[in-house]
Structure formats: structure tokens, C-alpha cells
Amino acid sequence: MLIREMTKKESLDFLAHPRLGRLACASGGQPYITPMFFAHANNYLYSFSTVGQKLEWMRHNPLVCVEADEIESPQKWCCVIVSGRYEELPEMPEFEHERQLAWSLLQRRPMWWEPGFVATNLHGKERELKPVYFRVHVGQVSGRCATLEDQMKSIVK
Amino acid sequence: MLIREMTKKESLDFLAHPRLGRLACASGGQPYITPMFFAHANNYLYSFSTVGQKLEWMRHNPLVCVEADEIESPQKWCCVIVSGRYEELPEMPEFEHERQLAWSLLQRRPMWWEPGFVATNLHGKERELKPVYFRVHVGQVSGRCATLEDQMKSIVK
């Protein structure tokens, strides 16, 4: 097996269609990871969440990291990592266009990992269901792909 | 679908056998996620890595987060999140027992996502292959599970 670095274009292409990834934010040096469903457009990753620790942390420190991978086998996988900046899309006229864009991108993939929109029972009480739309401005992006050595040789030849 | 919080025991049981998860570390408020293969024992998550950004960051700031999930379907999934502290297991006599434990736990799962041990070609040069063993002391742990509402009702009845 060989692991090679993906180009920026390959990495962004990997993010092109809506997918499940993981988002990390940090507070006081402590990172926190949650699964996140997102879609990419115009150098932004669009997503949504309900109010909670993650949103509170990102409002205070907008530096985030998003990771997405596809693992076909131990010898064949891709992993893309984005360092970016959180930007909330509040329910205000000036953000309406971006909120609509977020919704239209995300709804392309039918009901997949959408805890933000379902009844949640935590600590014996129902959680508030109001979604908060946000986007992550893509700063640095890097990606790695693993392929079998034989495949790599046939590509190089 | 209903999402419920897992007990601490359920969350730790979920981590009991070696699995692939994601590790986040942070430097100067910027989080960074990478996939990580790990095994749990005695309130520690054992893993290894090659020298690189992740290790440098964790040596400087040992606060980390580990996330692991299993997604069977949009309506049936589990996700466990650990906040913990990085502890390196250097090649010294006093760490030999813990290094052996790490190795014996990790090798239970045959060759799975082991980029630390394979030839890697980055920026046109081969990466150093020396593995660094480490463990994460499990501090806070939380988990959530999604089930279909009908399943939940039958459990409650």
C-alpha cells in the first residue's frame, strides 16, 4: 500500500457532494468532535445544528476543523481535512440567500443523519428543535489517499 | 426516530474492542482531526502514530477528544465522544509494560487503517516509519444512540 497526498482540487472534488463528516471545535485548548452532515459550495461547507455546546463553542472561537473520509478497505481509502472558520447564518434578511443555499444543498441527500430535525429525549426532556444554519469558510485543505502499490505502479507507468 | 443518551457503562462498552475513530487535538484555538485506530483498556485509549503535526500539537497541549461511531442506517446509529489527556509512551524501560499492552491490544485487529506502518510518499520523499505509542486517559465520556420510535416503545413496554 502507498499513501499519497491529494491535490487541492482532488480534495475539494471529494467534498463536492453532500456527505457525513466530523467537525471539531475548541474551547480553552480542549477540542470537541461531533459528526456533521454538510455540503460544499463556493469554498464554504454548509451545515446546520441545534443549539448546544458545539454552537456555543464555535460562537466564542470560530476556528474549526472538518474531516471526511471514505474507507473501502484497509488498503483503499481517502481522507480530507479542512481547517476553516465558522460563520453563522442567522434568521435575518441579509442571510436569507445563504440560508436558502444551505437548505437547497443539504436537502439533496434524503434524510441522512439529521438529528437536528428529530425528536430527541435527553435528560428526560425533549430538546428544542430549532435548526441553526451555519457555514465553514474553507481555509487550508489537505487530503490523502491510500492505494495498493500495484495500482500505483500501473498509474505511474 | 428517537435519540437517547447512553450510560457511561454503555459508552465504555462501545469502546471495548479495537476500532477506528477520530482524534482531535488543538493548538492556539485551532482544532485538527485525524482518523485514529485505537483500543480501550483500564480507562485509557491506546494508539500509535508517526511523528508529525498531530504528535507535535499533543506534546504541547495534551487535551484531546476522541470520537467513534457506528452508523447502520439513518435511523440506527451510535456515537461516543471522549474528552481526555494525551500521554506518550516513550521507548524507555519504565514504559515498556504499557508499550507492550498497547501493541498487544492493537494487534488483535488484523491490519486495519495502519498508515503508521506503511510506506508513505509525501512531498516526493518517504516518511519516517518509526511508530510512537501513546495513550489517552479517558476523562469525560458521553454517548448517544438513535433507534426507531417503535423499537423504543417496545423496549419501554
mmCIF file of C-alpha atoms in Angstrom:
data_model
loop_
_atom_site.group_PDB
_atom_site.id
_atom_site.type_symbol
_atom_site.label_atom_id
_atom_site.label_comp_id
_atom_site.label_asym_id
_atom_site.label_seq_id
_atom_site.Cartn_x
_atom_site.Cartn_y
_atom_site.Cartn_z
ATOM 1 C CA MET A 1 0.000 0.000 0.000
ATOM 2 C CA LEU A 2 1.121 3.548 -0.755
ATOM 3 C CA ILE A 3 -0.308 6.723 0.737
ATOM 4 C CA ARG A 4 -0.118 9.824 -1.393
ATOM 5 C CA GLU A 5 -1.147 13.427 -0.917
ATOM 6 C CA MET A 6 -4.177 14.597 -2.903
ATOM 7 C CA THR A 7 -4.088 17.892 -4.779
ATOM 8 C CA LYS A 8 -6.276 20.755 -3.549
ATOM 9 C CA LYS A 9 -8.623 20.173 -6.492
ATOM 10 C CA GLU A 10 -8.912 16.451 -5.720
ATOM 11 C CA SER A 11 -9.636 17.261 -2.078
ATOM 12 C CA LEU A 12 -12.345 19.793 -2.966
ATOM 13 C CA ASP A 13 -13.841 17.371 -5.525
ATOM 14 C CA PHE A 14 -14.040 14.810 -2.718
ATOM 15 C CA LEU A 15 -16.193 17.272 -0.751
ATOM 16 C CA ALA A 16 -18.339 18.207 -3.759
ATOM 17 C CA HIS A 17 -21.398 16.126 -2.933
ATOM 18 C CA PRO A 18 -23.203 16.214 0.436
ATOM 19 C CA ARG A 19 -21.659 13.818 2.922
ATOM 20 C CA LEU A 20 -21.240 12.917 6.574
ATOM 21 C CA GLY A 21 -18.035 14.109 8.200
ATOM 22 C CA ARG A 22 -16.771 15.167 11.598
ATOM 23 C CA LEU A 23 -16.475 18.705 12.903
ATOM 24 C CA ALA A 24 -14.067 19.730 15.674
ATOM 25 C CA CYS A 25 -14.236 22.966 17.622
ATOM 26 C CA ALA A 26 -12.172 24.004 20.652
ATOM 27 C CA SER A 27 -12.588 25.941 23.886
ATOM 28 C CA GLY A 28 -9.718 26.767 26.223
ATOM 29 C CA GLY A 29 -7.446 24.271 24.453
ATOM 30 C CA GLN A 30 -9.987 21.407 24.756
ATOM 31 C CA PRO A 31 -11.166 20.104 21.353
ATOM 32 C CA TYR A 32 -14.607 18.541 20.816
ATOM 33 C CA ILE A 33 -15.703 16.366 17.858
ATOM 34 C CA THR A 34 -19.218 15.714 16.570
ATOM 35 C CA PRO A 35 -20.480 14.026 13.410
ATOM 36 C CA MET A 36 -21.718 16.594 10.890
ATOM 37 C CA PHE A 37 -23.676 16.337 7.684
ATOM 38 C CA PHE A 38 -22.506 19.019 5.235
ATOM 39 C CA ALA A 39 -22.415 20.163 1.619
ATOM 40 C CA HIS A 40 -19.708 22.122 -0.210
ATOM 41 C CA ALA A 41 -20.187 25.160 -2.480
ATOM 42 C CA ASN A 42 -18.067 28.199 -3.351
ATOM 43 C CA ASN A 43 -15.316 27.402 -0.838
ATOM 44 C CA TYR A 44 -17.806 27.013 2.037
ATOM 45 C CA LEU A 45 -19.091 23.909 3.834
ATOM 46 C CA TYR A 46 -22.796 24.385 4.677
ATOM 47 C CA SER A 47 -24.447 22.662 7.613
ATOM 48 C CA PHE A 48 -26.876 23.092 10.498
ATOM 49 C CA SER A 49 -27.167 22.185 14.158
ATOM 50 C CA THR A 50 -29.436 22.643 17.145
ATOM 51 C CA VAL A 51 -28.372 24.914 19.980
ATOM 52 C CA GLY A 52 -25.874 23.208 22.273
ATOM 53 C CA GLN A 53 -22.242 23.038 23.398
ATOM 54 C CA LYS A 54 -20.845 22.871 19.857
ATOM 55 C CA LEU A 55 -22.604 26.062 18.740
ATOM 56 C CA GLU A 56 -21.713 27.909 21.937
ATOM 57 C CA TRP A 57 -18.052 26.996 21.487
ATOM 58 C CA MET A 58 -17.982 27.981 17.785
ATOM 59 C CA ARG A 59 -19.655 31.314 18.521
ATOM 60 C CA HIS A 60 -16.875 32.021 21.013
ATOM 61 C CA ASN A 61 -13.999 30.583 18.915
ATOM 62 C CA PRO A 62 -14.777 30.276 15.183
ATOM 63 C CA LEU A 63 -11.667 28.194 14.340
ATOM 64 C CA VAL A 64 -12.841 24.708 13.347
ATOM 65 C CA CYS A 65 -11.665 21.575 11.559
ATOM 66 C CA VAL A 66 -13.770 19.303 9.342
ATOM 67 C CA GLU A 67 -12.712 15.765 8.437
ATOM 68 C CA ALA A 68 -14.333 13.453 5.900
ATOM 69 C CA ASP A 69 -13.205 10.019 4.787
ATOM 70 C CA GLU A 70 -14.194 7.055 2.649
ATOM 71 C CA ILE A 71 -12.825 3.679 3.651
ATOM 72 C CA GLU A 72 -13.364 0.923 1.124
ATOM 73 C CA SER A 73 -10.763 -1.386 2.608
ATOM 74 C CA PRO A 74 -7.616 -1.154 4.745
ATOM 75 C CA GLN A 75 -5.649 -0.656 1.520
ATOM 76 C CA LYS A 76 -8.042 1.729 -0.215
ATOM 77 C CA TRP A 77 -9.228 4.883 1.491
ATOM 78 C CA CYS A 78 -9.327 8.668 1.201
ATOM 79 C CA CYS A 79 -9.300 11.263 3.953
ATOM 80 C CA VAL A 80 -9.728 15.031 3.553
ATOM 81 C CA ILE A 81 -9.099 17.555 6.351
ATOM 82 C CA VAL A 82 -10.240 21.190 6.241
ATOM 83 C CA SER A 83 -9.144 23.953 8.604
ATOM 84 C CA GLY A 84 -11.700 26.717 8.476
ATOM 85 C CA ARG A 85 -13.754 29.421 10.128
ATOM 86 C CA TYR A 86 -17.308 29.148 11.480
ATOM 87 C CA GLU A 87 -19.843 31.675 10.219
ATOM 88 C CA GLU A 88 -23.423 31.585 11.488
ATOM 89 C CA LEU A 89 -26.308 32.232 9.099
ATOM 90 C CA PRO A 90 -28.930 33.827 11.365
ATOM 91 C CA GLU A 91 -32.607 34.290 10.505
ATOM 92 C CA MET A 92 -32.151 37.812 9.113
ATOM 93 C CA PRO A 93 -32.936 39.242 5.645
ATOM 94 C CA GLU A 94 -29.250 39.711 4.736
ATOM 95 C CA PHE A 95 -28.553 35.998 5.315
ATOM 96 C CA GLU A 96 -31.705 34.703 3.587
ATOM 97 C CA HIS A 97 -29.931 33.884 0.325
ATOM 98 C CA GLU A 98 -27.206 31.900 2.086
ATOM 99 C CA ARG A 99 -29.751 30.097 4.308
ATOM 100 C CA GLN A 100 -31.713 29.089 1.206
ATOM 101 C CA LEU A 101 -28.499 27.886 -0.437
ATOM 102 C CA ALA A 102 -27.619 25.832 2.664
ATOM 103 C CA TRP A 103 -31.074 24.241 2.700
ATOM 104 C CA SER A 104 -31.106 23.511 -1.039
ATOM 105 C CA LEU A 105 -27.654 21.881 -0.902
ATOM 106 C CA LEU A 106 -28.366 19.794 2.195
ATOM 107 C CA GLN A 107 -31.773 18.504 1.114
ATOM 108 C CA ARG A 108 -30.246 16.867 -1.997
ATOM 109 C CA ARG A 109 -29.416 13.873 0.128
ATOM 110 C CA PRO A 110 -32.613 12.370 1.538
ATOM 111 C CA MET A 111 -32.891 12.098 5.318
ATOM 112 C CA TRP A 112 -29.437 11.037 6.399
ATOM 113 C CA TRP A 113 -28.070 11.644 9.884
ATOM 114 C CA GLU A 114 -30.382 14.507 10.679
ATOM 115 C CA PRO A 115 -30.528 14.552 14.479
ATOM 116 C CA GLY A 116 -31.089 18.292 14.243
ATOM 117 C CA PHE A 117 -34.583 17.701 12.947
ATOM 118 C CA VAL A 118 -35.825 14.758 15.010
ATOM 119 C CA ALA A 119 -37.349 14.361 18.427
ATOM 120 C CA THR A 120 -34.565 13.992 20.964
ATOM 121 C CA ASN A 121 -35.001 12.888 24.526
ATOM 122 C CA LEU A 122 -32.025 13.942 26.634
ATOM 123 C CA HIS A 123 -32.015 14.007 30.427
ATOM 124 C CA GLY A 124 -35.714 13.107 30.336
ATOM 125 C CA LYS A 125 -36.821 16.225 28.462
ATOM 126 C CA GLU A 126 -37.365 16.951 24.786
ATOM 127 C CA ARG A 127 -34.670 19.049 23.130
ATOM 128 C CA GLU A 128 -35.516 22.251 21.303
ATOM 129 C CA LEU A 129 -35.760 21.504 17.586
ATOM 130 C CA LYS A 130 -34.902 24.871 16.055
ATOM 131 C CA PRO A 131 -32.112 24.400 13.495
ATOM 132 C CA VAL A 132 -29.261 26.910 13.281
ATOM 133 C CA TYR A 133 -27.724 27.145 9.823
ATOM 134 C CA PHE A 134 -24.019 27.873 9.500
ATOM 135 C CA ARG A 135 -21.149 27.619 7.051
ATOM 136 C CA VAL A 136 -17.417 26.952 7.400
ATOM 137 C CA HIS A 137 -15.093 29.040 5.236
ATOM 138 C CA VAL A 138 -12.535 26.618 3.812
ATOM 139 C CA GLY A 139 -9.025 27.817 4.710
ATOM 140 C CA GLN A 140 -6.397 25.087 4.442
ATOM 141 C CA VAL A 141 -7.411 21.807 2.855
ATOM 142 C CA SER A 142 -5.381 18.617 2.600
ATOM 143 C CA GLY A 143 -6.179 15.081 1.560
ATOM 144 C CA ARG A 144 -4.550 11.671 1.490
ATOM 145 C CA CYS A 145 -5.403 8.583 -0.474
ATOM 146 C CA ALA A 146 -4.210 5.036 0.032
ATOM 147 C CA THR A 147 -3.932 2.691 -2.925
ATOM 148 C CA LEU A 148 -2.381 -0.693 -3.466
ATOM 149 C CA GLU A 149 1.197 -0.415 -4.692
ATOM 150 C CA ASP A 150 0.375 -2.375 -7.852
ATOM 151 C CA GLN A 151 -2.376 0.097 -8.730
ATOM 152 C CA MET A 152 0.023 2.984 -8.143
ATOM 153 C CA LYS A 153 2.646 1.439 -10.452
ATOM 154 C CA SER A 154 0.105 0.977 -13.225
ATOM 155 C CA ILE A 155 -0.895 4.651 -12.882
ATOM 156 C CA VAL A 156 2.718 5.845 -12.992
ATOM 157 C CA LYS A 157 3.694 3.674 -15.991
ATOM 158 C CA MET B 1 -36.593 8.052 15.401
ATOM 159 C CA LEU B 2 -35.576 8.824 18.978
ATOM 160 C CA ILE B 3 -32.113 9.768 20.181
ATOM 161 C CA ARG B 4 -31.225 8.838 23.722
ATOM 162 C CA GLU B 5 -28.177 9.337 25.877
ATOM 163 C CA MET B 6 -26.079 6.230 26.609
ATOM 164 C CA THR B 7 -24.916 5.491 30.152
ATOM 165 C CA LYS B 8 -21.189 5.739 30.927
ATOM 166 C CA LYS B 9 -21.016 1.926 31.041
ATOM 167 C CA GLU B 10 -22.718 1.603 27.637
ATOM 168 C CA SER B 11 -20.315 4.181 26.185
ATOM 169 C CA LEU B 12 -17.247 2.390 27.556
ATOM 170 C CA ASP B 13 -18.594 -0.984 26.369
ATOM 171 C CA PHE B 14 -18.898 0.568 22.901
ATOM 172 C CA LEU B 15 -15.157 1.329 23.013
ATOM 173 C CA ALA B 16 -14.250 -2.107 24.408
ATOM 174 C CA HIS B 17 -12.977 -3.684 21.196
ATOM 175 C CA PRO B 18 -10.349 -2.118 18.902
ATOM 176 C CA ARG B 19 -11.907 0.260 16.385
ATOM 177 C CA LEU B 20 -11.337 3.172 14.049
ATOM 178 C CA GLY B 21 -12.272 6.580 15.424
ATOM 179 C CA ARG B 22 -11.237 10.203 15.060
ATOM 180 C CA LEU B 23 -8.852 12.102 17.284
ATOM 181 C CA ALA B 24 -8.885 15.892 17.647
ATOM 182 C CA CYS B 25 -6.095 17.958 19.149
ATOM 183 C CA ALA B 26 -5.769 21.751 19.252
ATOM 184 C CA SER B 27 -3.088 24.420 19.001
ATOM 185 C CA GLY B 28 -3.743 28.104 19.607
ATOM 186 C CA GLY B 29 -7.506 27.570 19.395
ATOM 187 C CA GLN B 30 -7.272 25.715 16.051
ATOM 188 C CA PRO B 31 -8.529 22.119 16.248
ATOM 189 C CA TYR B 32 -7.224 19.347 13.970
ATOM 190 C CA ILE B 33 -8.869 15.941 13.317
ATOM 191 C CA THR B 34 -7.274 12.728 12.084
ATOM 192 C CA PRO B 35 -8.580 9.175 11.840
ATOM 193 C CA MET B 36 -7.162 7.002 14.611
ATOM 194 C CA PHE B 37 -7.165 3.276 15.238
ATOM 195 C CA PHE B 38 -7.349 2.612 18.982
ATOM 196 C CA ALA B 39 -8.117 0.056 21.705
ATOM 197 C CA HIS B 40 -9.569 0.636 25.168
ATOM 198 C CA ALA B 41 -8.308 -0.811 28.471
ATOM 199 C CA ASN B 42 -8.325 0.375 32.100
ATOM 200 C CA ASN B 43 -9.787 3.806 31.295
ATOM 201 C CA TYR B 44 -7.175 4.507 28.609
ATOM 202 C CA LEU B 45 -7.394 4.522 24.801
ATOM 203 C CA TYR B 46 -4.176 3.077 23.334
ATOM 204 C CA SER B 47 -2.896 4.046 19.904
ATOM 205 C CA PHE B 48 0.193 4.956 17.882
ATOM 206 C CA SER B 49 1.277 7.453 15.249
ATOM 207 C CA THR B 50 4.299 8.517 13.283
ATOM 208 C CA VAL B 51 5.988 11.825 14.067
ATOM 209 C CA GLY B 52 4.070 14.746 12.555
ATOM 210 C CA GLN B 53 1.826 17.737 13.260
ATOM 211 C CA LYS B 54 -0.608 15.769 15.428
ATOM 212 C CA LEU B 55 2.100 14.498 17.792
ATOM 213 C CA GLU B 56 3.777 17.890 17.990
ATOM 214 C CA TRP B 57 0.467 19.529 18.907
ATOM 215 C CA MET B 58 -0.406 16.884 21.539
ATOM 216 C CA ARG B 59 3.039 17.131 23.123
ATOM 217 C CA HIS B 60 2.434 20.863 23.515
ATOM 218 C CA ASN B 61 -1.251 20.639 24.542
ATOM 219 C CA PRO B 62 -2.318 17.198 25.844
ATOM 220 C CA LEU B 63 -6.073 17.966 25.832
ATOM 221 C CA VAL B 64 -7.699 15.805 23.142
ATOM 222 C CA CYS B 65 -11.072 14.473 22.043
ATOM 223 C CA VAL B 66 -11.789 11.043 20.545
ATOM 224 C CA GLU B 67 -14.978 10.256 18.650
ATOM 225 C CA ALA B 68 -16.187 6.843 17.476
ATOM 226 C CA ASP B 69 -19.429 5.965 15.782
ATOM 227 C CA GLU B 70 -21.321 3.116 14.142
ATOM 228 C CA ILE B 71 -23.904 4.026 11.537
ATOM 229 C CA GLU B 72 -26.131 1.180 10.423
ATOM 230 C CA SER B 73 -28.789 3.404 8.894
ATOM 231 C CA PRO B 74 -30.051 6.981 9.212
ATOM 232 C CA GLN B 75 -32.377 5.740 11.970
ATOM 233 C CA LYS B 76 -29.948 3.443 13.774
ATOM 234 C CA TRP B 77 -26.579 4.706 14.931
ATOM 235 C CA CYS B 78 -24.371 5.195 17.986
ATOM 236 C CA CYS B 79 -21.785 7.881 18.669
ATOM 237 C CA VAL B 80 -19.404 8.066 21.630
ATOM 238 C CA ILE B 81 -17.278 11.117 22.465
ATOM 239 C CA VAL B 82 -14.362 11.090 24.907
ATOM 240 C CA SER B 83 -12.579 14.129 26.323
ATOM 241 C CA GLY B 84 -9.179 13.080 27.550
ATOM 242 C CA ARG B 85 -5.494 13.714 28.055
ATOM 243 C CA TYR B 86 -2.615 12.599 25.803
ATOM 244 C CA GLU B 87 0.202 10.616 27.425
ATOM 245 C CA GLU B 88 3.154 9.464 25.343
ATOM 246 C CA LEU B 89 4.685 6.028 25.919
ATOM 247 C CA PRO B 90 8.352 6.569 25.026
ATOM 248 C CA GLU B 91 10.897 3.816 24.387
ATOM 249 C CA MET B 92 12.125 3.705 27.984
ATOM 250 C CA PRO B 93 12.194 0.814 30.497
ATOM 251 C CA GLU B 94 9.516 2.366 32.757
ATOM 252 C CA PHE B 95 7.056 2.480 29.836
ATOM 253 C CA GLU B 96 7.836 -0.979 28.451
ATOM 254 C CA HIS B 97 4.844 -2.643 30.119
ATOM 255 C CA GLU B 98 2.418 -0.046 28.759
ATOM 256 C CA ARG B 99 4.014 -0.192 25.280
ATOM 257 C CA GLN B 100 3.601 -3.973 25.254
ATOM 258 C CA LEU B 101 -0.024 -3.583 26.369
ATOM 259 C CA ALA B 102 -0.672 -1.055 23.583
ATOM 260 C CA TRP B 103 0.850 -3.379 20.998
ATOM 261 C CA SER B 104 -0.989 -6.481 22.254
ATOM 262 C CA LEU B 105 -4.349 -4.663 22.247
ATOM 263 C CA LEU B 106 -3.875 -3.076 18.824
ATOM 264 C CA GLN B 107 -2.657 -6.198 17.033
ATOM 265 C CA ARG B 108 -5.916 -8.032 17.885
ATOM 266 C CA ARG B 109 -7.457 -6.460 14.844
ATOM 267 C CA PRO B 110 -5.536 -7.551 11.731
ATOM 268 C CA MET B 111 -4.056 -4.833 9.546
ATOM 269 C CA TRP B 112 -6.705 -2.133 9.553
ATOM 270 C CA TRP B 113 -6.010 1.504 8.797
ATOM 271 C CA GLU B 114 -2.366 1.359 9.743
ATOM 272 C CA PRO B 115 -0.779 4.240 7.856
ATOM 273 C CA GLY B 116 1.771 4.478 10.671
ATOM 274 C CA PHE B 117 3.379 1.270 9.464
ATOM 275 C CA VAL B 118 3.301 1.564 5.673
ATOM 276 C CA ALA B 119 5.440 3.274 3.094
ATOM 277 C CA THR B 120 4.223 6.827 2.653
ATOM 278 C CA ASN B 121 5.247 9.143 -0.117
ATOM 279 C CA LEU B 122 4.577 12.765 0.824
ATOM 280 C CA HIS B 123 6.064 15.761 -0.964
ATOM 281 C CA GLY B 124 8.122 13.335 -3.047
ATOM 282 C CA LYS B 125 10.023 11.822 -0.122
ATOM 283 C CA GLU B 126 9.424 8.767 2.019
ATOM 284 C CA ARG B 127 8.120 9.460 5.525
ATOM 285 C CA GLU B 128 9.950 8.181 8.580
ATOM 286 C CA LEU B 129 8.277 4.961 9.714
ATOM 287 C CA LYS B 130 9.070 4.931 13.429
ATOM 288 C CA PRO B 131 5.841 4.480 15.407
ATOM 289 C CA VAL B 132 5.202 6.488 18.564
ATOM 290 C CA TYR B 133 2.918 4.733 21.049
ATOM 291 C CA PHE B 134 0.612 6.823 23.211
ATOM 292 C CA ARG B 135 -2.499 6.554 25.327
ATOM 293 C CA VAL B 136 -5.402 8.899 26.068
ATOM 294 C CA HIS B 137 -6.649 8.994 29.651
ATOM 295 C CA VAL B 138 -10.440 8.924 29.456
ATOM 296 C CA GLY B 139 -11.867 11.941 31.287
ATOM 297 C CA GLN B 140 -15.459 12.736 30.323
ATOM 298 C CA VAL B 141 -17.296 10.242 28.139
ATOM 299 C CA SER B 142 -20.726 10.616 26.568
ATOM 300 C CA GLY B 143 -22.665 8.632 24.018
ATOM 301 C CA ARG B 144 -25.856 8.855 22.020
ATOM 302 C CA CYS B 145 -27.848 6.203 20.241
ATOM 303 C CA ALA B 146 -30.613 6.583 17.702
ATOM 304 C CA THR B 147 -33.339 3.984 17.412
ATOM 305 C CA LEU B 148 -36.656 3.812 15.627
ATOM 306 C CA GLU B 149 -39.508 5.067 17.804
ATOM 307 C CA ASP B 150 -41.317 1.721 17.523
ATOM 308 C CA GLN B 151 -38.248 -0.124 18.829
ATOM 309 C CA MET B 152 -38.034 2.326 21.704
ATOM 310 C CA LYS B 153 -41.707 1.794 22.607
ATOM 311 C CA SER B 154 -41.275 -1.967 22.638
ATOM 312 C CA ILE B 155 -38.260 -1.578 24.953
ATOM 313 C CA VAL B 156 -40.174 0.695 27.347
ATOM 314 C CA LYS B 157 -43.307 -1.506 27.466
#
